[in-house]
Coordinates of C-alpha atoms and ligand atoms in Angstrom, one line a residue:
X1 CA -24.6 69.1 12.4
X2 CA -22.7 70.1 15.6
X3 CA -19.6 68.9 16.7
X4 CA -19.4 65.7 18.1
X5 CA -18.2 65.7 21.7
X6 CA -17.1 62.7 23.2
X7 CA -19.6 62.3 25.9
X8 CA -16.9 60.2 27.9
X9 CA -14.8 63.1 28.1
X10 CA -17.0 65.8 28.5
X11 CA -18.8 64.4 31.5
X12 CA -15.4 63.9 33.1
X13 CA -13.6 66.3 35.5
X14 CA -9.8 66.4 34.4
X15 CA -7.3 65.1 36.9
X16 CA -6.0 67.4 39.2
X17 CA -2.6 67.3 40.5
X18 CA -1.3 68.7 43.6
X19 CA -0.6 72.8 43.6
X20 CA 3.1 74.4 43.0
X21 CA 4.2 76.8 45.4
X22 CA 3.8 79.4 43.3
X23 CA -0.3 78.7 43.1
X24 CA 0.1 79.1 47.3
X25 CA 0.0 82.4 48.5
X26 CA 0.9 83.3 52.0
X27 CA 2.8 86.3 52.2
X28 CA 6.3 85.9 52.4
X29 CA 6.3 82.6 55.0
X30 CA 8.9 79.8 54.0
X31 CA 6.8 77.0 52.6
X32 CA 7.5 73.6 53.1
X33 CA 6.0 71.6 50.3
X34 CA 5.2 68.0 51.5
X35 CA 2.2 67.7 49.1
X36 CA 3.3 65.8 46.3
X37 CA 5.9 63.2 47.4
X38 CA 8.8 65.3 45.3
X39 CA 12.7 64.5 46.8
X40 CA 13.2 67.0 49.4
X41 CA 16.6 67.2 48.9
X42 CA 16.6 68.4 45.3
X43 CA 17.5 67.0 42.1
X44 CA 19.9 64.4 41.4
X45 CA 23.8 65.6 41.4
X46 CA 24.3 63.5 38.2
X47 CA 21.2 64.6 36.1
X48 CA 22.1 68.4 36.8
X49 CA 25.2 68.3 35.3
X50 CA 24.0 66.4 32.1
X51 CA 21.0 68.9 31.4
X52 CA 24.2 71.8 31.5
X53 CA 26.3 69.7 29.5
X54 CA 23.2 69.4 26.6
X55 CA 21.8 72.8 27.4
X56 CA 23.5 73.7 24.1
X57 CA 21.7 70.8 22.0
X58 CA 18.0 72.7 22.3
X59 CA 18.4 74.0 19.0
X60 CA 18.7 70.3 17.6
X61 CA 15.8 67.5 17.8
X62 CA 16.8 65.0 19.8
X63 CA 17.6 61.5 18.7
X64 CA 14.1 60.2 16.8
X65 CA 13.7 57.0 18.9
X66 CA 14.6 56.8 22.7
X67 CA 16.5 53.4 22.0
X68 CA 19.5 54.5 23.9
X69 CA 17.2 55.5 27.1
X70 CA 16.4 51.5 26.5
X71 CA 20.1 50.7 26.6
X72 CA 20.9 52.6 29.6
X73 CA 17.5 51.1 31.2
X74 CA 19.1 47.9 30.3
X75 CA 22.0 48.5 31.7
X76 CA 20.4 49.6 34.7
X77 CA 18.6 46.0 35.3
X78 CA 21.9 44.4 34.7
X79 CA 20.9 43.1 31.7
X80 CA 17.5 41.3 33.3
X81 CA 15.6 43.1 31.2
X82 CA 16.6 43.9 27.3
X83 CA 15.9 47.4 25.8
X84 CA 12.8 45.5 23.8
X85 CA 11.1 46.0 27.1
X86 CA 10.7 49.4 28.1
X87 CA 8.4 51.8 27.2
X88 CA 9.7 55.1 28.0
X89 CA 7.4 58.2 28.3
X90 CA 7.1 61.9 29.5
X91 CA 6.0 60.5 32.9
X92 CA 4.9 57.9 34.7
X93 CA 1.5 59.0 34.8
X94 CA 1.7 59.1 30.7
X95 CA 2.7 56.3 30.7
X96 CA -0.4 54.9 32.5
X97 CA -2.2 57.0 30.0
X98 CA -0.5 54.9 27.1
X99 CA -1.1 51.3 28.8
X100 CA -4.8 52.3 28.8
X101 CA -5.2 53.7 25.4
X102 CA -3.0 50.4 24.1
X103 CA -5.0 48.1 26.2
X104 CA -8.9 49.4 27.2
X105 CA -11.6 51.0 24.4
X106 CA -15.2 52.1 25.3
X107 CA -17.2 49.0 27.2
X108 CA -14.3 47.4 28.5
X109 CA -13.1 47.2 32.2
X110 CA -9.6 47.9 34.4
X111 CA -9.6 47.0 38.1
X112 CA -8.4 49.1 40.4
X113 CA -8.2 49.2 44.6
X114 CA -9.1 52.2 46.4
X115 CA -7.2 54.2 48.1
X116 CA -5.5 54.6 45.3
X117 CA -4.1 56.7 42.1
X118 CA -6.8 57.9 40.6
X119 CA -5.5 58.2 37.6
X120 CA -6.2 55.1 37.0
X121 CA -9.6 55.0 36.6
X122 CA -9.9 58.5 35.7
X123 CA -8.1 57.6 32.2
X124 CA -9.7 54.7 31.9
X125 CA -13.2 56.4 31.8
X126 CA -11.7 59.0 29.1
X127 CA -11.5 56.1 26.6
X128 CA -14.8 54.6 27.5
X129 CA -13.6 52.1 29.6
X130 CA -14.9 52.1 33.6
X131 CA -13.2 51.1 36.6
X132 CA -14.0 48.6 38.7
X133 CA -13.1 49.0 42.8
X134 CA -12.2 46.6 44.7
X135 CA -11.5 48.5 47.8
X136 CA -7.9 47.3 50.0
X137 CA -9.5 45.7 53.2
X138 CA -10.2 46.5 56.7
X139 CA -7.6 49.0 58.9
X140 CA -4.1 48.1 57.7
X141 CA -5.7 48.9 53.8
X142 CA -4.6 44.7 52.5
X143 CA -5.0 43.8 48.8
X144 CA -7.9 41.7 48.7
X145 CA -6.9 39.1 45.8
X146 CA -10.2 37.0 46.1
X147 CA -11.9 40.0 45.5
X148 CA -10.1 41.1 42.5
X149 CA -10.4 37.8 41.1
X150 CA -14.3 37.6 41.5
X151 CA -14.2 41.0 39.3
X152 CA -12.8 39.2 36.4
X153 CA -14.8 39.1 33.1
X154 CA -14.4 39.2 29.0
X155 CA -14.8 42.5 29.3
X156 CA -11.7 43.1 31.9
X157 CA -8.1 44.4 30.4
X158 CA -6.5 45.4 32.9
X159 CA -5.6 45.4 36.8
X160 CA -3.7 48.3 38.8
X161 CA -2.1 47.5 41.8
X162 CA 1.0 49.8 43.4
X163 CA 3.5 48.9 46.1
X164 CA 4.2 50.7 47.8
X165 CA 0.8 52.4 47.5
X166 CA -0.4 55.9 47.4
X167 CA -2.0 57.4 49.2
X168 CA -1.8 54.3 52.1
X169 CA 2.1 53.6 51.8
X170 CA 1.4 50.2 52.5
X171 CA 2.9 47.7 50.6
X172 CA 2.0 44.0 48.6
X173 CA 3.3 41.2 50.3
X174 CA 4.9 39.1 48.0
X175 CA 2.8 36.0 48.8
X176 CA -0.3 38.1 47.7
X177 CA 1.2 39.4 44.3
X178 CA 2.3 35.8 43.8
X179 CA -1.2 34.2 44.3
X180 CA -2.8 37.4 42.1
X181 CA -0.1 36.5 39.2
X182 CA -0.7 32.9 39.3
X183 CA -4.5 33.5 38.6
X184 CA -4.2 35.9 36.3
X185 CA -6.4 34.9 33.2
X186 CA -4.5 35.1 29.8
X187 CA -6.3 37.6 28.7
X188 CA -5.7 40.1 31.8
X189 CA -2.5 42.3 32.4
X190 CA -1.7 43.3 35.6
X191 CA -0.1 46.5 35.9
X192 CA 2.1 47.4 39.0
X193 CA 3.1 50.5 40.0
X194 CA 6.4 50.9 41.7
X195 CA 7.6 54.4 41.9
X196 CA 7.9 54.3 45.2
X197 CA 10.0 51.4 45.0
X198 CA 13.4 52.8 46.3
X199 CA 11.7 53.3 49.6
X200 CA 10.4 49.7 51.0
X201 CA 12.6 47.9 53.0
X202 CA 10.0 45.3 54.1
X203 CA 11.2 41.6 54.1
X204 CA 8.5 40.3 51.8
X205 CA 8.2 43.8 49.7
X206 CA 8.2 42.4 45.8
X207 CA 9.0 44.6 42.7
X208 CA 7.1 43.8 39.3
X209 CA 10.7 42.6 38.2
X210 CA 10.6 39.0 39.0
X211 CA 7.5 38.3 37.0
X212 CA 8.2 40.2 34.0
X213 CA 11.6 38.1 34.2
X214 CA 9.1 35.2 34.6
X215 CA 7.5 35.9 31.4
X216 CA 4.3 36.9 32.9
X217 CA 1.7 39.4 31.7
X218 CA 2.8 42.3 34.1
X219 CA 4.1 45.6 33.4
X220 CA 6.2 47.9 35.9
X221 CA 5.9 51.0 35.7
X222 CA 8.1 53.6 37.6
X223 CA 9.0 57.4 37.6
X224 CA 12.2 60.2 37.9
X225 CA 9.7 62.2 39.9
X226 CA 10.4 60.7 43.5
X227 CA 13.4 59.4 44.5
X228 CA 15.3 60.5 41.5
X229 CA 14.3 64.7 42.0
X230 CA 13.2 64.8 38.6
X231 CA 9.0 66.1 38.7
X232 CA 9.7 69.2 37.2
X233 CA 11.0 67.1 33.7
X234 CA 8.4 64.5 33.5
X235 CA 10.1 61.3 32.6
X236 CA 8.7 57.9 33.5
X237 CA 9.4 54.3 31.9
X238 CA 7.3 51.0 32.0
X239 CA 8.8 47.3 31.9
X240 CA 7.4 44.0 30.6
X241 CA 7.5 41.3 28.6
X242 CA 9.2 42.4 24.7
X243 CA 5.8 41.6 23.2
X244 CA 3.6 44.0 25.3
X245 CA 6.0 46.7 25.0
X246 CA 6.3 46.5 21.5
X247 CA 2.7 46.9 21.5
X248 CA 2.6 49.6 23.7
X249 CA 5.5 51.4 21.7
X250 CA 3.2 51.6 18.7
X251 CA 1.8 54.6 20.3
X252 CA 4.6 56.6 20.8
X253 CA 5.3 59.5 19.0
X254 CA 8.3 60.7 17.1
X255 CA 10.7 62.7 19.0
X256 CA 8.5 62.2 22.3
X257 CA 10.7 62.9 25.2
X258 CA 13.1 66.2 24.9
X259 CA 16.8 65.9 24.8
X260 CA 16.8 67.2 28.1
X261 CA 14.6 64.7 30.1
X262 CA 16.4 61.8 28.2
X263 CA 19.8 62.7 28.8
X264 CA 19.2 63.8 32.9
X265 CA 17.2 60.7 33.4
X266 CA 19.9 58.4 31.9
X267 CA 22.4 60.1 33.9
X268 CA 20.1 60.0 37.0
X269 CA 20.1 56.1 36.9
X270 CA 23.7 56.2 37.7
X271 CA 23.6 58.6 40.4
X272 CA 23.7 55.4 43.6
X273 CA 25.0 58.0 45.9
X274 CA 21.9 60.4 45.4
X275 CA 19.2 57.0 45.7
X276 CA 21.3 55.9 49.0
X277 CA 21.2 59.4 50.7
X278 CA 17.7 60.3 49.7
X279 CA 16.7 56.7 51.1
X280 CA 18.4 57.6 54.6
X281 CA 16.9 60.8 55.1
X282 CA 13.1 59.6 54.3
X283 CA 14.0 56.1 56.6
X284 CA 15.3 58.4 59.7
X285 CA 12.7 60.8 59.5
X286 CA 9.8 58.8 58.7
X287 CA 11.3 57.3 62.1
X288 CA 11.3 60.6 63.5
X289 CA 7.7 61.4 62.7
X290 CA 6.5 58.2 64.1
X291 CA 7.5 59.4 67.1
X292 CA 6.0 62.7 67.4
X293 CA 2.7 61.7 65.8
X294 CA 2.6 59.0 68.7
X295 CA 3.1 61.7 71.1
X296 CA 0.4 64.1 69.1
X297 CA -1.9 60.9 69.5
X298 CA -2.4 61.1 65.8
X299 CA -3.9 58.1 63.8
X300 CA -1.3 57.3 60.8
X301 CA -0.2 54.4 59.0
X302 CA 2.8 52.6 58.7
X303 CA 4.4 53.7 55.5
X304 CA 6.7 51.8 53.0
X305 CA 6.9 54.7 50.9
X306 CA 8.0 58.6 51.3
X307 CA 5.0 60.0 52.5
X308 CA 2.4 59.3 55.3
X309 CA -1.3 58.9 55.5
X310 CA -2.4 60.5 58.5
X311 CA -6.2 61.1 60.1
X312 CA -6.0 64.4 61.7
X313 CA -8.8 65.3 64.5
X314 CA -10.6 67.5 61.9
X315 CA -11.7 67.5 58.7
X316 CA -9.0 67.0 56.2
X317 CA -9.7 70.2 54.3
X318 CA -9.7 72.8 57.4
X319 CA -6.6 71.0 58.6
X320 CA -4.8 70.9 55.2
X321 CA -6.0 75.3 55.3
X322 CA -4.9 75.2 59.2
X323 CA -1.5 73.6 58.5
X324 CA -0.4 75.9 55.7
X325 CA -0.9 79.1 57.7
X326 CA 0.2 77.4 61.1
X327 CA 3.4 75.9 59.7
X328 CA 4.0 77.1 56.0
X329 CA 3.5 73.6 55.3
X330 CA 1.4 72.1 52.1
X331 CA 0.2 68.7 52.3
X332 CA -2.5 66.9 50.4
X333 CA -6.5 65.8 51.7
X334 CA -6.7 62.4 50.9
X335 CA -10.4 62.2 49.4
X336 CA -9.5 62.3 45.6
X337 CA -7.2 59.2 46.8
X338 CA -10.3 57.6 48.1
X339 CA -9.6 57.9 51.4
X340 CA -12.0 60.4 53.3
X341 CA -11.0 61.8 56.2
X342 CA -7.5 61.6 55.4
X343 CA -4.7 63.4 54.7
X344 CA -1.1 62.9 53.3
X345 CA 2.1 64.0 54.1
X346 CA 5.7 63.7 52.0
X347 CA 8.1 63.0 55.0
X348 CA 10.0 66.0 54.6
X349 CA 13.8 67.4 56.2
X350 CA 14.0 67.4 59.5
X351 CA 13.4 71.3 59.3
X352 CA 9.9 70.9 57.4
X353 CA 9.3 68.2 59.8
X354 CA 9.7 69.8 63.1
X355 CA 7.3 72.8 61.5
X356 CA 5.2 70.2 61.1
X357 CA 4.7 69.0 64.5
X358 CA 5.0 72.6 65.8
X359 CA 1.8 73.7 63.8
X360 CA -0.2 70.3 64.5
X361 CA 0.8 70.7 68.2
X362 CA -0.6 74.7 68.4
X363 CA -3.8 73.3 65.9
X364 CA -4.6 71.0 68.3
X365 CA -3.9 73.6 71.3
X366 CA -6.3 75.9 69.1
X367 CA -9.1 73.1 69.5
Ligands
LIG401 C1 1.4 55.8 42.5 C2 1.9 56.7 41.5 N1 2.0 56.4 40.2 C3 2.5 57.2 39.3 C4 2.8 58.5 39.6 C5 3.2 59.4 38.5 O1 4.3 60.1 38.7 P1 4.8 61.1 37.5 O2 3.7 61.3 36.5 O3 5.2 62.3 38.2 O4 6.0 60.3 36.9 C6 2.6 59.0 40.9 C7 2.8 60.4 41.3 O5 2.4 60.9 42.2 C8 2.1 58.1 41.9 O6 1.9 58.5 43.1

């Protein structure tokens, strides 16, 4: 008998991220990276110094459960939230992975809303499970919660959303999340996606927080990738109520995240003065790149997060090629994102930035 492939899985391309530098190659040209939403200023101060203080550890397992990352998450939210509900994991994006293996299996359905991560339904097909679209609506890319709601049936487990959203940067208003929570069917959870959060400064932008204090059937997730520097590590954490989490924690494995990511991730949760100036540089120069894409005559959107969703006059994939070898700058086609056409673009320093406009300005002299 032959060996029985999961035909889920085999008929599945795997998820591809965006490239490193290193898998770039031209020549010697400084590259700016603005491809994958990373912290442009670096790593968190705070988290440095703790992965040199444990550096010395490595030859030791770390502690077997991550219950003191749960304390210091608790500690984080002030005590809002008690260490029963986080589920912490090498990643945000594992930790998607885990709220789909706890929650879908083969024949069951997750909702999700294109543009989005597609992650989402990517995983959800490599259990058996399929994604269901309900695409954001019209120009300025708005959740459409009558939609979602129509798509409810037995078979649904699960529905992503993300504010601020990638790859749009638009956000949820809080009147839309509200009326999506309060018809949410018992047996639904609603996951939200907030690691982009530190970025939105919109009046009516609403974390997951309120509604997991509430009691409600939603779980946060969040990342160290973005604002806190940390993508190289791969550390992530969820939130919700104490009895999905303890569900969810069932899957964990012992000794799951390293001594490292633990210890510079609880450290990075302290670091305020890192959040506040990474903050200040992405809301000046996102300010600084409205302007110039205004004068380029470039369609973007409006972006609660620390990147930018841009239409460039020419096919994203020739201008992603163009931009690289115009301006040494890396920035991601939007397609895979569901959004055709489109490219993205981390806001970057002022530097990057101004390479930026100087390479879109001589592409578009180019014709
Ligand atoms: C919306 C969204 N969710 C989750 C993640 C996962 O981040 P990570 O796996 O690096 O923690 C990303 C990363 O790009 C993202 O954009």
């Amino acid at each position: 008998m032959p060996i029985h492939f999961k035909p889920y899985l085999t008929n599945k391309a795997a998820y591809k991220g965006g490239k490193s530098k290193d898998e770039i190659n031209i020549g010697n040209k400084k590259i700016f990276k603005l491809s994958s939403n990373e912290n442009q200023l670096g790593s968190s101060p705070k988290a440095l110094a703790s992965i040199q203080k444990h550096l010395s550890t490595l030859s030791e397992y770390p502690d077997t459960t991550d219950i003191n990352f749960r304390k210091a998450l608790e500690d984080f939210y002030n005590g809002q939230l008690t260490a029963d509900q986080f589920v912490t994991t090498n990643s945000g994006v594992a930790n998607i992975e885990v709220i789909i293996r706890a929650f879908m299996e083969k024949d069951t359905e997750c909702i999700y809303t294109n543009p989005a991560f597609s992650p989402y339904w990517d995983f959800a097909a490599k259990v058996g499970g399929k994604g269901i679209d309900v695409p954001l609506d019209g120009d300025d890319y708005s959740l459409d919660v009558d939609g979602i709601l129509g798509k409810i049936n037995d078979r649904t487990r699960l529905i992503f959303i993300t504010s601020p959203n990638n790859p749009t940067g638009t956000h949820i208003p809080k009147s839309q999340v509200d009326k999506l929570v309060d018809n949410l069917p018992d047996h639904v959870v609603l996951v939200y996606d907030e690691v982009y959060y530190q970025y939105a400064d919109a009046a009516d932008y609403v974390r997951a927080l309120p509604y997991v204090i509430q009691g409600k059937n939603v779980i946060g997730i969040n990342s160290f990738s973005k604002a806190y520097g940390l993508a190289g590590l791969r550390v992530g954490y969820s939130y919700s109520t104490p009895k999905l989490a303890e569900y969810m924690r069932r899957l964990m494995r012992p000794f799951m995240i390293n001594t490292i990511s633990m210890k510079a991730a609880m450290a990075a949760l302290h670091d305020d003065e890192f959040i506040q100036k990474t903050v200040n540089l992405v809301h000046d120069e996102k300010a600084f790149l409205y302007t110039e894409l205004d004068k380029l005559g470039v369609k973007y959107w409006k972006t609660q997060a620390n990147f930018i969703l841009t239409r460039p006059n020419l096919p994203s994939s020739e201008f992603t090629e163009r931009i690289l070898n115009e301006g040494g700058i890396m920035v991601r086609p939007a397609e895979g994102f569901g959004a055709p056409g489109c490219v993205r673009i981390t806001i970057g320093t002022r530097e990057a930035n101004q390479a930026l406009v100087e390479g879109w300005k001589r592409i578009l002299e180019q014709g």
